[in-house]
Amino acid sequence: MKAMLRKECKLAALPLTYFFLAFGFMALVPGYPILLSAFFVCLGLFQTFQTAREANDLLYTVLLPIRKADAVKSRYLFCAMIELAAFALAAICTLVRMTALKDAAAYRSNALMNANLVYLGFLLLIYGCFNAVFVRGFFKSGGGLLKPFLLFGLLAFLIVGVGEALHFIPALSAANAFGFDHIGLQAACLAAGVCLFALLTALAEKSAEQAFEKVDL
Amino acid sequence: MSIVQIEGLCKNYPSFTLDRVSFSLEAGRIAGFIGRNGAGKTTTIKAMLNLIHPNAGEIRFFDLPLIGNEAQIKQRIGYSTGAVNYYPKKPIKEIVAVTKTFYPTWSDADYKTYAELFELDENKCPRELSEGMKVKFNLLLALAHGAEILILDEPTSGLDPFARDELLDVFGELKARGVAVLFSTHITSDLEKCADDIIYISRGRIVAALPKAEFTAQFGRDDETLEETILRLEKEGRAK
């Protein structure tokens, strides 16, 4: 699998995908729907899928001395690696906002989603959906891009909408807490995000392996 | 020793059926897989590489069934097609650096020898290579990992006569090293020069899979060349 991951990084990956990791810094932008950063990171991954397809990456890969399922596993690993790197960057920025910048006027007057642990949980949910909807759809269709990405896009914008609307419901206003206020609720939301990301990714990967095995290339 | 054995291979598509394809190939033999466009050559080769799923039949390499031994078998085979261009914008040396990590049998010395023989500039990208050089590059990858059988889908298509001639000479060298070569083609003159065996497929069915001399004796007439024989067989088949 090490050789496969190396192949993903050296041959399949588009440099743009790595540049798009910088969208993790969007957690620091005030007055902006910061959950969209996850969509942009996924857009960067999409570019890799598109370029790799044009470079006949799938055919090259399945002709290597590997099982067909390994091609799926390595692409999932690559996606998770990029997603978790972007998440780590967003987590660092979020911690800065929760501590040193907790009382900054620009953030205090922010009408949109605040960067806190709830935000991080939502980021992971979007990444999990990308793996479950787009990546699985790509392998299931033997390299189809448009339909899986449109479906993911719709779902991602729905999640962003829900995330942004949540704190306007009086009973859920704590979801937009500053700093370490309501830390129990924040931590629970992050934990839910971690579980959903892990579950969606693991189940989708297995399902994609089985679906790809049946595809004629 | 039988390198590959195919028995009763069937694949059904809405407009085409590969019908009980069977043949085998021995070590150190060059087999020309001939048939007109759409006869089933590429479908057969795709099934041999586990790219498509046959509806029936069995494929065995080195006496092992392909299904269940895919990774192990692919260590010992090489594949090339004239039509596909992998990573056209990546320098060849980068593609090679990654590819070699998959093959424990990879030989840098063999790679260098063949790269010099083929005059391949590894700083170039595949998109900068001529059609002939693309085929040679794929051959180079297969040879450097010590493939015991080369499966080549239309390797001579799109090549000028000089490049084709060079490539056929390379097949001869491989044969001398004990490598089996299966190459599909619709250019019958390629077979005259280097094929030991003829596998002739027409409309999804194997018409004959025989040593070239036996094929000529069984199907040829008077002073017919191999090309004329196959053209006649094809016309007769169409007329039926």
Short mmCIF file of C-alpha atoms in Angstrom, two decimals, chain A:
data_model
loop_
_atom_site.label_atom_id
_atom_site.label_comp_id
_atom_site.label_asym_id
_atom_site.label_seq_id
_atom_site.Cartn_x
_atom_site.Cartn_y
_atom_site.Cartn_z
CA MET A 1 0.00 0.00 0.00
CA LYS A 2 3.00 2.29 0.57
CA ALA A 3 3.93 1.97 -3.12
CA MET A 4 0.33 2.69 -4.12
CA LEU A 5 0.15 5.81 -1.96
CA ARG A 6 3.43 6.96 -3.47
CA LYS A 7 1.92 6.43 -6.92
CA GLU A 8 -1.12 8.52 -5.94
CA CYS A 9 1.06 11.38 -4.70
CA LYS A 10 3.70 11.32 -7.45
CA LEU A 11 1.67 10.48 -10.56
CA ALA A 12 -2.05 10.92 -9.97
CA ALA A 13 -2.21 13.96 -7.69
CA LEU A 14 -2.52 17.42 -9.17
CA PRO A 15 -0.38 20.09 -7.40
CA LEU A 16 -3.55 22.21 -7.21
CA THR A 17 -4.97 19.68 -4.73
CA TYR A 18 -2.12 20.46 -2.33
CA PHE A 19 -2.56 24.24 -2.84
CA PHE A 20 -6.24 23.87 -1.99
CA LEU A 21 -5.21 22.68 1.47
CA ALA A 22 -4.72 26.39 2.20
CA PHE A 23 -8.53 26.67 2.35
CA GLY A 24 -8.05 25.32 5.88
CA PHE A 25 -7.03 28.89 6.77
CA MET A 26 -10.55 30.05 5.91
CA ALA A 27 -11.42 29.35 9.55
CA LEU A 28 -9.80 32.71 10.26
CA VAL A 29 -11.97 34.69 7.83
CA PRO A 30 -14.69 36.64 9.65
CA GLY A 31 -18.13 37.18 8.10
CA TYR A 32 -17.76 34.30 5.64
CA PRO A 33 -19.51 30.90 5.53
CA ILE A 34 -16.33 29.12 6.62
CA LEU A 35 -17.80 25.63 6.19
CA LEU A 36 -17.35 26.17 2.45
CA SER A 37 -13.63 25.57 3.00
CA ALA A 38 -14.38 21.82 3.10
CA PHE A 39 -16.16 22.09 -0.26
CA PHE A 40 -13.13 23.85 -1.78
CA VAL A 41 -10.74 21.21 -0.43
CA CYS A 42 -12.98 18.56 -2.04
CA LEU A 43 -12.98 20.61 -5.26
CA GLY A 44 -9.18 20.33 -5.20
CA LEU A 45 -9.48 16.56 -4.83
CA PHE A 46 -11.99 16.51 -7.67
CA GLN A 47 -9.36 18.16 -9.89
CA THR A 48 -7.00 15.28 -9.14
CA PHE A 49 -9.68 12.74 -10.10
CA GLN A 50 -10.33 14.61 -13.34
CA THR A 51 -6.68 15.00 -14.33
CA ALA A 52 -5.86 11.42 -13.35
CA ARG A 53 -8.72 10.17 -15.51
CA GLU A 54 -7.40 12.11 -18.50
CA ALA A 55 -3.95 10.61 -17.88
CA ASN A 56 -5.39 7.04 -17.99
CA ASP A 57 -4.42 6.61 -14.35
CA LEU A 58 -7.11 4.03 -13.66
CA LEU A 59 -5.92 1.75 -16.46
CA TYR A 60 -2.26 2.17 -15.51
CA THR A 61 -3.13 1.35 -11.90
CA VAL A 62 -5.18 -1.79 -12.50
CA LEU A 63 -2.47 -3.15 -14.79
CA LEU A 64 0.08 -2.94 -11.97
CA PRO A 65 0.66 -6.16 -9.99
CA ILE A 66 -2.02 -5.35 -7.44
CA ARG A 67 -5.58 -6.42 -6.74
CA LYS A 68 -8.23 -4.18 -8.31
CA ALA A 69 -9.45 -3.41 -4.80
CA ASP A 70 -6.06 -1.91 -3.94
CA ALA A 71 -6.63 0.83 -6.52
CA VAL A 72 -9.75 1.86 -4.59
CA LYS A 73 -8.10 1.62 -1.19
CA SER A 74 -5.12 3.75 -2.17
CA ARG A 75 -7.32 6.50 -3.63
CA TYR A 76 -9.38 6.56 -0.44
CA LEU A 77 -6.18 6.79 1.59
CA PHE A 78 -5.01 9.69 -0.54
CA CYS A 79 -8.32 11.52 -0.13
CA ALA A 80 -8.37 10.93 3.64
CA MET A 81 -4.79 12.17 3.86
CA ILE A 82 -5.66 15.44 2.09
CA GLU A 83 -8.89 15.86 4.05
CA LEU A 84 -7.21 15.27 7.40
CA ALA A 85 -4.34 17.62 6.52
CA ALA A 86 -6.86 20.37 5.68
CA PHE A 87 -8.78 19.49 8.83
CA ALA A 88 -5.60 19.77 10.95
CA LEU A 89 -4.95 23.23 9.49
CA ALA A 90 -8.55 24.27 10.18
CA ALA A 91 -8.30 22.84 13.71
CA ILE A 92 -5.18 24.93 14.45
CA CYS A 93 -6.90 28.10 13.13
CA THR A 94 -10.00 27.24 15.14
CA LEU A 95 -8.00 26.83 18.33
CA VAL A 96 -6.40 30.23 17.70
CA ARG A 97 -9.89 31.73 17.33
CA MET A 98 -11.11 29.93 20.45
CA THR A 99 -8.21 31.17 22.57
CA ALA A 100 -6.10 34.18 21.52
CA LEU A 101 -8.76 35.73 19.25
CA LYS A 102 -11.81 34.75 21.28
CA ASP A 103 -12.76 38.36 22.02
CA ALA A 104 -11.70 39.90 18.71
CA ALA A 105 -14.38 42.36 17.57
CA ALA A 106 -14.39 41.00 14.00
CA TYR A 107 -15.39 37.57 15.29
CA ARG A 108 -17.72 38.74 18.05
CA SER A 109 -19.84 40.66 15.52
CA ASN A 110 -19.85 37.72 13.10
CA ALA A 111 -23.43 36.79 12.12
CA LEU A 112 -22.35 33.56 10.46
CA MET A 113 -21.02 30.28 11.82
CA ASN A 114 -18.32 30.65 14.40
CA ALA A 115 -15.09 28.64 14.28
CA ASN A 116 -15.41 26.23 17.19
CA LEU A 117 -15.52 22.46 17.73
CA VAL A 118 -19.03 22.29 16.20
CA TYR A 119 -17.57 23.78 13.02
CA LEU A 120 -14.83 21.14 13.02
CA GLY A 121 -17.46 18.40 13.39
CA PHE A 122 -19.33 19.78 10.36
CA LEU A 123 -16.10 19.87 8.33
CA LEU A 124 -15.60 16.16 8.94
CA LEU A 125 -19.19 15.45 7.99
CA ILE A 126 -18.66 17.15 4.60
CA TYR A 127 -15.44 15.20 4.03
CA GLY A 128 -17.24 11.97 4.94
CA CYS A 129 -19.97 12.80 2.41
CA PHE A 130 -17.36 13.45 -0.29
CA ASN A 131 -15.89 10.00 0.32
CA ALA A 132 -19.30 8.33 0.43
CA VAL A 133 -20.95 10.10 -2.48
CA PHE A 134 -18.28 11.27 -4.90
CA VAL A 135 -15.40 8.81 -4.47
CA ARG A 136 -17.72 5.82 -4.24
CA GLY A 137 -19.70 7.08 -7.26
CA PHE A 138 -16.47 7.51 -9.23
CA PHE A 139 -15.42 3.90 -8.74
CA LYS A 140 -18.92 2.50 -9.10
CA SER A 141 -19.22 4.10 -12.53
CA GLY A 142 -15.67 3.15 -13.56
CA GLY A 143 -14.48 6.75 -13.68
CA GLY A 144 -17.63 8.86 -13.89
CA LEU A 145 -17.14 12.38 -12.52
CA LEU A 146 -20.07 14.66 -13.21
CA LYS A 147 -23.03 12.94 -11.56
CA PRO A 148 -21.21 11.94 -8.37
CA PHE A 149 -19.76 15.43 -7.97
CA LEU A 150 -23.10 17.15 -8.59
CA LEU A 151 -24.70 14.93 -5.97
CA PHE A 152 -21.92 15.67 -3.52
CA GLY A 153 -22.12 19.40 -4.28
CA LEU A 154 -25.84 19.47 -3.50
CA LEU A 155 -25.31 17.57 -0.28
CA ALA A 156 -22.35 19.76 0.75
CA PHE A 157 -24.33 22.98 0.23
CA LEU A 158 -27.22 21.49 2.17
CA ILE A 159 -24.88 20.71 5.09
CA VAL A 160 -23.37 24.22 4.89
CA GLY A 161 -26.90 25.65 4.95
CA VAL A 162 -27.88 23.55 7.96
CA GLY A 163 -24.64 24.46 9.75
CA GLU A 164 -25.18 28.16 9.13
CA ALA A 165 -28.88 28.04 10.10
CA LEU A 166 -28.49 25.94 13.23
CA HIS A 167 -27.55 28.68 15.67
CA PHE A 168 -30.49 30.82 14.61
CA ILE A 169 -32.79 28.27 16.28
CA PRO A 170 -32.97 29.56 19.87
CA ALA A 171 -32.59 26.13 21.48
CA LEU A 172 -29.44 25.49 19.42
CA SER A 173 -27.76 28.89 19.73
CA ALA A 174 -25.06 27.26 21.88
CA ALA A 175 -23.80 25.60 18.67
CA ASN A 176 -22.25 28.96 17.82
CA ALA A 177 -20.48 29.33 21.17
CA PHE A 178 -17.32 31.42 21.50
CA GLY A 179 -14.13 30.07 23.00
CA PHE A 180 -14.74 27.21 25.41
CA ASP A 181 -18.33 28.15 26.27
CA HIS A 182 -20.67 25.13 26.15
CA ILE A 183 -17.60 22.96 25.63
CA GLY A 184 -19.54 19.76 26.38
CA LEU A 185 -21.92 20.38 23.47
CA GLN A 186 -19.05 21.46 21.22
CA ALA A 187 -17.03 18.33 22.02
CA ALA A 188 -20.07 16.11 21.44
CA CYS A 189 -20.58 17.65 17.99
CA LEU A 190 -16.91 17.15 17.13
CA ALA A 191 -17.05 13.55 18.34
CA ALA A 192 -20.14 12.97 16.19
CA GLY A 193 -18.25 14.44 13.21
CA VAL A 194 -15.26 12.15 13.84
CA CYS A 195 -17.51 9.08 14.08
CA LEU A 196 -19.50 9.99 10.96
CA PHE A 197 -16.32 10.68 8.96
CA ALA A 198 -14.79 7.36 9.99
CA LEU A 199 -17.99 5.41 9.44
CA LEU A 200 -18.90 6.98 6.09
CA THR A 201 -15.36 6.61 4.76
CA ALA A 202 -14.90 2.99 5.89
CA LEU A 203 -18.30 1.83 4.63
CA ALA A 204 -17.97 3.72 1.34
CA GLU A 205 -14.50 2.30 0.76
CA LYS A 206 -15.71 -1.28 1.16
CA SER A 207 -18.73 -0.62 -1.02
CA ALA A 208 -16.57 1.07 -3.69
CA GLU A 209 -14.17 -1.89 -3.71
CA GLN A 210 -17.04 -4.29 -4.37
CA ALA A 211 -18.62 -2.05 -7.01
CA PHE A 212 -15.32 -1.44 -8.82
CA GLU A 213 -14.58 -5.16 -8.90
CA LYS A 214 -17.69 -5.62 -11.08
CA VAL A 215 -16.87 -2.78 -13.49
CA ASP A 216 -15.61 -3.60 -17.00
CA LEU A 217 -12.89 -1.15 -18.00
#
